[in-house]
Amino acid sequence: MSNFSFISDTEWRCGCCNKELQPSKVNVEYMGSVFNVELMACPACGFVLVPEKLALGKMLEVEQLLEDK
Amino acid sequence: MDQPQLRTLEATCIQEESPQCSAACPIHIDVRAFMGCLAKEDWRGARRVLDRTMPFADIVGRICDEPCRIACKRAEIGDPLAVGSLERFCVSTVPMVLKQPKLPAKGGSVAVIGSGLSAMTAALDLARKGRNVVMMTGDEEVGGSLRGYAEEILPARVLSGAVETLDSYGVNIQFGCSLNKEFFDIVRQDSDAVFFDRDCAGLAALSIDCTHPDPLTLAVGNDGCFAGGGTTENGFSIMKQVEDGRRASLSIERYLQKVSLTAQREREGSCQTRLHTVTIGIEPLKEVLPADPAAGFTKQEAAREASRCIQCECKECVKQCAFLQEFTDYPKRVARKIYNNQAIVQGTRTANKMINSCMLCGQCTVICPHDFPMAEVCRTTRENMVAKSTMPPSAHEFALQDMEFSLGEFSAMARHQPGLDSSRYLFYPGCQLAGSAPETVEQTYLHLTRHLDGGVGLMLGCCGIPAQWSGRQELFGQTMQTFQTEVRKLGDPLIITACSSCYAVFKEFAPELEVQSLWQILDKGELPEQKTAPPQQLLTIHDPCTVRHEPEIRASVRSILKKIGIATAEQPYSGELTDCCGYGGLMQFANVPLGEKASRAKGLRSDLDGLAYCAMCRDNLAASGRRIAHLLDYLFPAGGQEDPLLRPNPGFSGRHENRARLKQHLLTTLWQEEPTMPPEYKDIKLFIDAQVMVLMNKRHILEDDLQKVIFQAEQSGRRLIDPENGHFLASFKPVRVTYWVEYQPDKQGFVIHNAYSHRMILPGDVK
Ligand code: SF4
Ligand code: SF4
Ligand code: SF4
Ligand SMILES: [Zn+2]
């Protein structure tokens, strides 16, 4: 998952800042492993979007892999 | 699990033992594989099976006297397999497929006296192993007594083909030798070991007594002479010739290598097998006979006859267990995988999921002829994983949090009967019944208080079995201790459990406490006045797996059913053999799809509508689509409930909320106490349609989680918005899991459109 990009156009806008989400590099972490990934986030406040497909797809896969390590 | 433990376990499961046929075969031909190949018309495959083990297959395959046939399992239910005729079919239609390689020469010279089948076999086996072999015979041809066969059974060209075969492995054949004492003295001097084939005319002249070889080693004397073959009190057996030739060659190998002639030879020759194969329910098909007996089998006939082979194996436990079927393995292999899994220091532990998928229900142990303790193996392995911090956190967390909630301030309580300050009894409905049917819990409790003397206290909580199942020994120990302290405070009343898991836990881990099941109490005492009419149709009883070893509880349940006029029919997998509904061992949490399969499988044991007396079985089977009621539904029906068989599965959220509501309700109505105030976020009202609810159940997301997310998002304003439809998307991480909710404000609350979660931690995760 390291250095992966999961950016894709989205209808979601930041409700706080009323901004369109932009690709943004963030560190995500699980079981002591840190990955730098590109996700859609609010350019003003940094609210990161994890879409359902990612949460139940690639992310779940990596989580389970790390749990079995 | 250490090596010796693994060995013991492996020896307990006999699935890998030989089938009866190959055990009975003196040279252990893999008859089962042979039949398997023929049945699928893999003729060359069948020939390869013979070539692997049978010397001179072209000869022996034609005349084998099939000692395995009487041992064939099919004989128990009809005709055994026609092994001999099928071998004959095979070798006369398919030429050799596999020529065994000759190993590099390694010295040691062996004389083989005689040229019958045992001499041929010994010479061939020893030459293959690289020994220098001279075969000496007074005859002019090989075969000994085999030359007496009619041409149409054993053609002369096939028999003499053996000479070429022996040649090709470098056996030096000397025909026309005069067998006398001088000849023998020279042979003895020139060779390190000698084998005498007793199917040979002139042996008597050799001044050595070959009549009584040692049955295990075939040694005559102790100076490297061996003898076998020929006619015995049982007559002249083809396979005896082959067996003796092979046994002698193995003895000579040992003799030449100067190792023990006798150690570990029990499995040579016909032997016993521990393989256990059940033939009940197998159709007793008649033997297929060749339409033209002289011509033997046609291909179709051979395939048909071979397909009668039942491919003997055990797997009796696997046939019934959804878990073992899912991982397509039998306990011996499961044990090996577990052993390997825990030996992994760095790398992926691929068996974790499997270890957490056993329902720990003990059905296999009852079925297994050797009581394989699969549940104990999996449970102790989980304990080890927890101790070594290799247990995947996601496997049991949801269930353990549910347990924590059941034991927490919003659901748990312990009180004497209202108005009394001591208890002779203590009703313990258990977390799942409280979650599934709270009104029924109340009714049952009131009934007990009315009919039992000396005060009936009430305790709501959880027995801690989820901790025990998930290998959390410390947590389980604490839970048991707290429970025991509470019981002591109430003056050690007799505990009445409605749940058989609680009953099992208290009995095993708090043996000094007095425990009885609600069913025993109700059966002995007074039953309520009936408010629900018994169903018109027959019901089948689904015993929970935790009463497998509790015949008295099972009998009480049946007795109550009779008294209240519910007609039931037993199904074969009940009682001691009953299945787990998928909750056992927390399997349905660690492996959601398998949990669904297991509950479906339990429900499908009978076509009839069901009756359960475990709340979890009831709810899981209801979720799987079965019409099923809980016994208490008929005894203490909840208001407004129509047909108990149609009561829906409350799901995880429903159970969670029910427990909290039950405590609040009982405290205020029966004890006139102020309820514990729920936290502020509980005021959030949700509207969730059935589809989203199903999704949330599968994803282990509770309404409680959604309330927390929305509460936090609405307070902080941190949420995404879709301008198209006005939906909001917000996330929150109460403990370790981040929940996402897509929702829409409504006049009275919030409509939920979707919910999902992940465990990966984001930088800004709101805690
Ligand atoms: S049924 Fe097949 S596997 Fe079983 S004993 Fe007979 S030949 Fe062997
Ligand atoms: S789920 Fe039950 S029957 Fe299956 S292996 Fe585990 S303990 Fe045995
Ligand atoms: S019942 Fe199962 S565990 Fe027992 S011997 Fe057969 S395959 Fe092995
Ligand atoms: Zn923002």
CSV table of N, CA and C in Angstrom, one decimal, chain B residues 230-342:
chain,number,residue,atom,x,y,z
B,230,GLY,N,7.1,-70.8,-2.7
B,230,GLY,CA,6.7,-72.2,-2.8
B,230,GLY,C,5.4,-72.5,-2.2
B,231,THR,N,5.1,-73.7,-2.1
B,231,THR,CA,3.8,-74.1,-1.5
B,231,THR,C,3.8,-74.2,0.0
B,232,THR,N,2.8,-73.7,0.6
B,232,THR,CA,2.7,-73.8,2.1
B,232,THR,C,1.5,-74.5,2.4
B,233,GLU,N,1.2,-74.6,3.7
B,233,GLU,CA,0.0,-75.3,4.2
B,233,GLU,C,-1.3,-74.7,3.5
B,234,ASN,N,-1.2,-73.4,3.1
B,234,ASN,CA,-2.3,-72.8,2.5
B,234,ASN,C,-2.3,-73.0,1.0
B,235,GLY,N,-1.4,-73.8,0.5
B,235,GLY,CA,-1.4,-74.0,-0.9
B,235,GLY,C,-0.4,-73.1,-1.6
B,236,PHE,N,-0.5,-72.9,-2.9
B,236,PHE,CA,0.4,-72.1,-3.7
B,236,PHE,C,-0.2,-70.7,-4.0
B,237,SER,N,0.2,-69.7,-3.3
B,237,SER,CA,-0.4,-68.4,-3.5
B,237,SER,C,0.5,-67.5,-4.3
B,238,ILE,N,0.0,-66.9,-5.4
B,238,ILE,CA,0.8,-66.0,-6.2
B,238,ILE,C,1.4,-64.9,-5.3
B,239,MET,N,0.5,-64.2,-4.6
B,239,MET,CA,0.9,-63.0,-3.8
B,239,MET,C,1.9,-63.4,-2.7
B,240,LYS,N,1.8,-64.7,-2.3
B,240,LYS,CA,2.8,-65.1,-1.2
B,240,LYS,C,4.2,-65.2,-1.9
B,241,GLN,N,4.3,-65.6,-3.1
B,241,GLN,CA,5.5,-65.7,-3.8
B,241,GLN,C,6.2,-64.3,-3.9
B,242,VAL,N,5.3,-63.3,-4.3
B,242,VAL,CA,5.8,-61.9,-4.4
B,242,VAL,C,6.2,-61.4,-3.1
B,243,GLU,N,5.3,-61.6,-2.1
B,243,GLU,CA,5.6,-61.1,-0.7
B,243,GLU,C,6.9,-61.6,-0.2
B,244,ASP,N,7.1,-62.9,-0.4
B,244,ASP,CA,8.4,-63.5,0.2
B,244,ASP,C,9.6,-63.0,-0.6
B,245,GLY,N,9.5,-62.9,-1.9
B,245,GLY,CA,10.6,-62.3,-2.7
B,245,GLY,C,11.0,-60.9,-2.2
B,246,ARG,N,9.9,-60.1,-2.0
B,246,ARG,CA,10.1,-58.8,-1.5
B,246,ARG,C,10.7,-58.7,-0.1
B,247,ARG,N,10.1,-59.5,0.8
B,247,ARG,CA,10.5,-59.6,2.2
B,247,ARG,C,12.0,-60.0,2.3
B,248,ALA,N,12.3,-61.0,1.5
B,248,ALA,CA,13.7,-61.5,1.5
B,248,ALA,C,14.7,-60.4,1.0
B,249,SER,N,14.3,-59.7,-0.1
B,249,SER,CA,15.1,-58.7,-0.6
B,249,SER,C,15.4,-57.6,0.4
B,250,LEU,N,14.3,-57.2,1.2
B,250,LEU,CA,14.5,-56.2,2.2
B,250,LEU,C,15.4,-56.7,3.3
B,251,SER,N,15.2,-58.0,3.7
B,251,SER,CA,16.1,-58.6,4.7
B,251,SER,C,17.5,-58.6,4.3
B,252,ILE,N,17.8,-58.9,3.0
B,252,ILE,CA,19.1,-59.0,2.5
B,252,ILE,C,19.8,-57.6,2.4
B,253,GLU,N,18.9,-56.6,2.1
B,253,GLU,CA,19.4,-55.2,2.1
B,253,GLU,C,19.9,-54.9,3.5
B,254,ARG,N,19.0,-55.2,4.5
B,254,ARG,CA,19.4,-54.9,5.9
B,254,ARG,C,20.7,-55.7,6.3
B,255,TYR,N,20.7,-56.9,5.9
B,255,TYR,CA,21.9,-57.8,6.2
B,255,TYR,C,23.1,-57.2,5.6
B,256,LEU,N,23.1,-56.7,4.4
B,256,LEU,CA,24.2,-56.2,3.7
B,256,LEU,C,24.6,-54.8,4.4
B,257,GLN,N,23.6,-54.1,4.8
B,257,GLN,CA,23.9,-52.8,5.5
B,257,GLN,C,24.3,-53.0,6.9
B,258,LYS,N,24.2,-54.2,7.4
B,258,LYS,CA,24.5,-54.5,8.8
B,258,LYS,C,23.7,-53.8,9.8
B,259,VAL,N,22.4,-53.7,9.5
B,259,VAL,CA,21.4,-53.1,10.4
B,259,VAL,C,20.5,-54.1,10.9
B,260,SER,N,19.6,-53.8,11.9
B,260,SER,CA,18.7,-54.8,12.4
B,260,SER,C,17.8,-55.4,11.4
B,261,LEU,N,17.7,-56.7,11.4
B,261,LEU,CA,16.9,-57.4,10.5
B,261,LEU,C,15.4,-57.4,10.9
B,262,THR,N,15.2,-57.0,12.2
B,262,THR,CA,13.8,-57.1,12.7
B,262,THR,C,13.1,-55.8,13.0
B,263,ALA,N,13.9,-54.7,13.1
B,263,ALA,CA,13.2,-53.5,13.6
B,263,ALA,C,12.2,-53.0,12.6
B,264,GLN,N,11.1,-52.5,13.2
B,264,GLN,CA,10.1,-51.8,12.4
B,264,GLN,C,9.7,-52.5,11.1
B,265,ARG,N,9.2,-53.7,11.2
B,265,ARG,CA,8.8,-54.4,9.9
B,265,ARG,C,7.3,-54.8,10.0
B,266,GLU,N,6.6,-54.2,11.0
B,266,GLU,CA,5.2,-54.7,11.2
B,266,GLU,C,4.3,-54.4,10.0
B,267,ARG,N,4.7,-53.4,9.2
B,267,ARG,CA,3.8,-53.1,8.1
B,267,ARG,C,4.1,-53.8,6.8
B,268,GLU,N,5.1,-54.7,6.9
B,268,GLU,CA,5.4,-55.5,5.7
B,268,GLU,C,4.4,-56.6,5.6
B,269,GLY,N,4.0,-56.9,4.4
B,269,GLY,CA,3.0,-58.0,4.3
B,269,GLY,C,1.6,-57.6,4.7
B,270,SER,N,0.6,-58.4,4.6
B,270,SER,CA,-0.7,-58.1,5.0
B,270,SER,C,-0.7,-57.6,6.4
B,271,CYS,N,-1.4,-56.5,6.6
B,271,CYS,CA,-1.4,-55.9,8.0
B,271,CYS,C,-2.7,-55.3,8.3
B,272,GLN,N,-2.9,-55.0,9.6
B,272,GLN,CA,-4.1,-54.3,10.0
B,272,GLN,C,-4.1,-52.8,9.7
B,273,THR,N,-5.2,-52.2,9.5
B,273,THR,CA,-5.2,-50.8,9.4
B,273,THR,C,-6.3,-50.2,10.4
B,274,ARG,N,-6.0,-49.0,10.9
B,274,ARG,CA,-7.0,-48.4,11.8
B,274,ARG,C,-8.0,-47.5,11.1
B,275,LEU,N,-7.9,-47.4,9.7
B,275,LEU,CA,-8.8,-46.6,9.0
B,275,LEU,C,-10.2,-47.0,9.3
B,276,HIS,N,-11.0,-45.9,9.5
B,276,HIS,CA,-12.4,-46.2,9.9
B,276,HIS,C,-13.3,-45.6,8.8
B,277,THR,N,-14.0,-46.5,8.1
B,277,THR,CA,-14.9,-46.0,7.1
B,277,THR,C,-16.3,-46.5,7.3
B,278,VAL,N,-17.2,-45.6,7.3
B,278,VAL,CA,-18.6,-45.9,7.6
B,278,VAL,C,-19.3,-46.3,6.3
B,279,THR,N,-19.9,-47.5,6.2
B,279,THR,CA,-20.6,-47.9,5.0
B,279,THR,C,-22.1,-47.7,5.1
B,280,ILE,N,-22.5,-47.2,6.2
B,280,ILE,CA,-24.0,-47.0,6.3
B,280,ILE,C,-24.4,-45.9,5.3
B,281,GLY,N,-25.5,-46.2,4.6
B,281,GLY,CA,-26.0,-45.2,3.7
B,281,GLY,C,-25.4,-45.4,2.3
B,282,ILE,N,-24.4,-46.2,2.1
B,282,ILE,CA,-23.8,-46.4,0.8
B,282,ILE,C,-24.6,-47.5,0.1
B,283,GLU,N,-24.9,-47.2,-1.2
B,283,GLU,CA,-25.8,-48.1,-2.0
B,283,GLU,C,-25.0,-49.4,-2.3
B,284,PRO,N,-25.6,-50.6,-1.9
B,284,PRO,CA,-24.9,-51.9,-2.2
B,284,PRO,C,-25.0,-52.3,-3.6
B,285,LEU,N,-24.1,-51.7,-4.5
B,285,LEU,CA,-24.2,-52.1,-5.9
B,285,LEU,C,-23.7,-53.5,-6.2
B,286,LYS,N,-24.3,-54.1,-7.1
B,286,LYS,CA,-23.9,-55.5,-7.5
B,286,LYS,C,-22.6,-55.4,-8.3
B,287,GLU,N,-21.8,-56.5,-8.2
B,287,GLU,CA,-20.5,-56.5,-9.0
B,287,GLU,C,-20.8,-56.5,-10.5
B,288,VAL,N,-20.0,-55.8,-11.2
B,288,VAL,CA,-20.2,-55.8,-12.7
B,288,VAL,C,-19.4,-57.0,-13.2
B,289,LEU,N,-20.0,-57.8,-13.9
B,289,LEU,CA,-19.3,-59.0,-14.5
B,289,LEU,C,-19.1,-58.8,-16.0
B,290,PRO,N,-18.0,-59.3,-16.5
B,290,PRO,CA,-17.8,-59.1,-18.0
B,290,PRO,C,-18.8,-59.9,-18.8
B,291,ALA,N,-19.4,-59.3,-19.8
B,291,ALA,CA,-20.4,-59.9,-20.6
B,291,ALA,C,-19.8,-61.2,-21.2
B,292,ASP,N,-18.6,-61.1,-21.6
B,292,ASP,CA,-17.9,-62.3,-22.2
B,292,ASP,C,-16.8,-62.6,-21.2
B,293,PRO,N,-17.0,-63.6,-20.3
B,293,PRO,CA,-16.0,-63.9,-19.2
B,293,PRO,C,-14.7,-64.3,-19.8
B,294,ALA,N,-14.6,-65.0,-20.9
B,294,ALA,CA,-13.3,-65.4,-21.5
B,294,ALA,C,-12.5,-64.2,-21.9
B,295,ALA,N,-13.2,-63.2,-22.5
B,295,ALA,CA,-12.5,-62.0,-23.0
B,295,ALA,C,-12.2,-61.0,-21.8
B,296,GLY,N,-12.8,-61.2,-20.7
B,296,GLY,CA,-12.6,-60.2,-19.6
B,296,GLY,C,-13.3,-59.0,-19.8
B,297,PHE,N,-13.0,-58.0,-19.0
B,297,PHE,CA,-13.7,-56.7,-19.0
B,297,PHE,C,-13.5,-55.9,-20.3
B,298,THR,N,-14.6,-55.3,-20.7
B,298,THR,CA,-14.4,-54.2,-21.7
B,298,THR,C,-14.1,-52.9,-20.9
B,299,LYS,N,-13.7,-51.9,-21.7
B,299,LYS,CA,-13.3,-50.6,-21.0
B,299,LYS,C,-14.5,-50.1,-20.1
B,300,GLN,N,-15.7,-50.1,-20.8
B,300,GLN,CA,-16.8,-49.6,-20.0
B,300,GLN,C,-17.1,-50.4,-18.8
B,301,GLU,N,-17.0,-51.8,-18.9
B,301,GLU,CA,-17.3,-52.6,-17.8
B,301,GLU,C,-16.3,-52.4,-16.7
B,302,ALA,N,-15.0,-52.2,-17.1
B,302,ALA,CA,-14.0,-52.0,-16.1
B,302,ALA,C,-14.2,-50.7,-15.3
B,303,ALA,N,-14.6,-49.7,-16.1
B,303,ALA,CA,-14.8,-48.4,-15.4
B,303,ALA,C,-16.0,-48.5,-14.5
B,304,ARG,N,-17.0,-49.2,-14.9
B,304,ARG,CA,-18.2,-49.3,-14.1
B,304,ARG,C,-17.9,-50.1,-12.8
B,305,GLU,N,-17.2,-51.2,-12.9
B,305,GLU,CA,-16.9,-52.0,-11.7
B,305,GLU,C,-16.0,-51.1,-10.8
B,306,ALA,N,-15.0,-50.5,-11.4
B,306,ALA,CA,-14.1,-49.7,-10.5
B,306,ALA,C,-14.8,-48.5,-9.8
B,307,SER,N,-15.8,-48.0,-10.5
B,307,SER,CA,-16.5,-46.9,-9.9
B,307,SER,C,-17.4,-47.3,-8.7
B,308,ARG,N,-17.5,-48.6,-8.5
B,308,ARG,CA,-18.1,-49.0,-7.2
B,308,ARG,C,-17.3,-48.8,-6.0
B,309,CYS,N,-16.0,-48.6,-6.2
B,309,CYS,CA,-15.1,-48.4,-5.1
B,309,CYS,C,-15.5,-47.2,-4.3
B,310,ILE,N,-15.6,-47.3,-3.0
B,310,ILE,CA,-16.1,-46.1,-2.3
B,310,ILE,C,-15.0,-45.2,-1.9
B,311,GLN,N,-13.8,-45.5,-2.4
B,311,GLN,CA,-12.6,-44.6,-2.1
B,311,GLN,C,-12.5,-44.4,-0.6
B,312,CYS,N,-12.4,-45.5,0.1
B,312,CYS,CA,-12.4,-45.5,1.6
B,312,CYS,C,-11.6,-44.5,2.2
B,313,GLU,N,-12.2,-43.8,3.1
B,313,GLU,CA,-11.5,-42.8,4.0
B,313,GLU,C,-12.3,-42.7,5.2
B,314,CYS,N,-11.8,-41.9,6.2
B,314,CYS,CA,-12.6,-41.6,7.4
B,314,CYS,C,-13.4,-40.3,7.2
B,315,LYS,N,-12.8,-39.2,7.6
B,315,LYS,CA,-13.4,-37.9,7.4
B,315,LYS,C,-14.8,-37.8,8.0
B,316,GLU,N,-15.1,-38.7,8.9
B,316,GLU,CA,-16.5,-38.7,9.5
B,316,GLU,C,-16.8,-37.4,10.1
B,317,CYS,N,-15.8,-36.8,10.7
B,317,CYS,CA,-16.0,-35.5,11.4
B,317,CYS,C,-16.2,-34.4,10.3
B,318,VAL,N,-15.4,-34.5,9.2
B,318,VAL,CA,-15.5,-33.5,8.2
B,318,VAL,C,-16.9,-33.4,7.5
B,319,LYS,N,-17.4,-34.7,7.4
B,319,LYS,CA,-18.7,-34.7,6.7
B,319,LYS,C,-19.8,-33.9,7.4
B,320,GLN,N,-19.6,-33.7,8.7
B,320,GLN,CA,-20.6,-32.9,9.5
B,320,GLN,C,-20.3,-31.5,9.8
B,321,CYS,N,-19.0,-31.2,9.7
B,321,CYS,CA,-18.6,-29.8,10.3
B,321,CYS,C,-18.4,-28.8,9.2
B,322,ALA,N,-19.1,-27.7,9.3
B,322,ALA,CA,-18.9,-26.6,8.3
B,322,ALA,C,-17.5,-26.1,8.2
B,323,PHE,N,-16.9,-26.0,9.4
B,323,PHE,CA,-15.6,-25.4,9.5
B,323,PHE,C,-14.5,-26.3,8.8
B,324,LEU,N,-14.6,-27.6,9.1
B,324,LEU,CA,-13.6,-28.5,8.5
B,324,LEU,C,-13.8,-28.6,7.0
B,325,GLN,N,-15.1,-28.5,6.5
B,325,GLN,CA,-15.4,-28.5,5.1
B,325,GLN,C,-14.8,-27.3,4.4
B,326,GLU,N,-15.0,-26.1,5.1
B,326,GLU,CA,-14.6,-24.9,4.5
B,326,GLU,C,-13.1,-24.9,4.3
B,327,PHE,N,-12.3,-25.4,5.2
B,327,PHE,CA,-10.9,-25.4,5.1
B,327,PHE,C,-10.4,-26.7,4.5
B,328,THR,N,-11.3,-27.5,3.9
B,328,THR,CA,-11.1,-28.7,3.2
B,328,THR,C,-9.9,-29.6,3.8
B,329,ASP,N,-10.1,-29.8,5.1
B,329,ASP,CA,-9.0,-30.5,5.7
B,329,ASP,C,-9.6,-31.4,6.8
B,330,TYR,N,-8.8,-32.4,7.2
B,330,TYR,CA,-9.2,-33.2,8.3
B,330,TYR,C,-8.3,-32.9,9.5
B,331,PRO,N,-8.7,-33.2,10.7
B,331,PRO,CA,-8.0,-32.7,11.9
B,331,PRO,C,-6.5,-33.0,11.9
B,332,LYS,N,-6.1,-34.1,11.3
B,332,LYS,CA,-4.6,-34.4,11.3
B,332,LYS,C,-3.9,-33.2,10.6
B,333,ARG,N,-4.4,-32.9,9.5
B,333,ARG,CA,-3.7,-31.8,8.7
B,333,ARG,C,-3.9,-30.5,9.4
B,334,VAL,N,-5.1,-30.2,10.0
B,334,VAL,CA,-5.3,-29.0,10.7
B,334,VAL,C,-4.3,-28.8,11.8
B,335,ALA,N,-4.1,-29.9,12.5
B,335,ALA,CA,-3.1,-29.9,13.6
B,335,ALA,C,-1.7,-29.5,13.1
B,336,ARG,N,-1.3,-30.1,12.0
B,336,ARG,CA,0.0,-29.8,11.4
B,336,ARG,C,0.1,-28.4,10.9
B,337,LYS,N,-1.0,-27.9,10.4
B,337,LYS,CA,-1.0,-26.5,9.9
B,337,LYS,C,-0.9,-25.5,11.1
B,338,ILE,N,-1.6,-25.9,12.2
B,338,ILE,CA,-1.5,-25.1,13.4
B,338,ILE,C,-0.1,-25.1,13.9
B,339,TYR,N,0.5,-26.2,14.0
B,339,TYR,CA,1.9,-26.3,14.4
B,339,TYR,C,2.8,-25.5,13.6
B,340,ASN,N,2.7,-25.6,12.3
B,340,ASN,CA,3.6,-24.8,11.4
B,340,ASN,C,3.3,-23.3,11.6
B,341,ASN,N,2.0,-23.0,11.8
B,341,ASN,CA,1.7,-21.5,11.9
B,341,ASN,C,2.3,-20.9,13.1
B,342,GLN,N,2.4,-21.7,14.2
B,342,GLN,CA,2.9,-21.0,15.4
B,342,GLN,C,4.4,-21.0,15.4
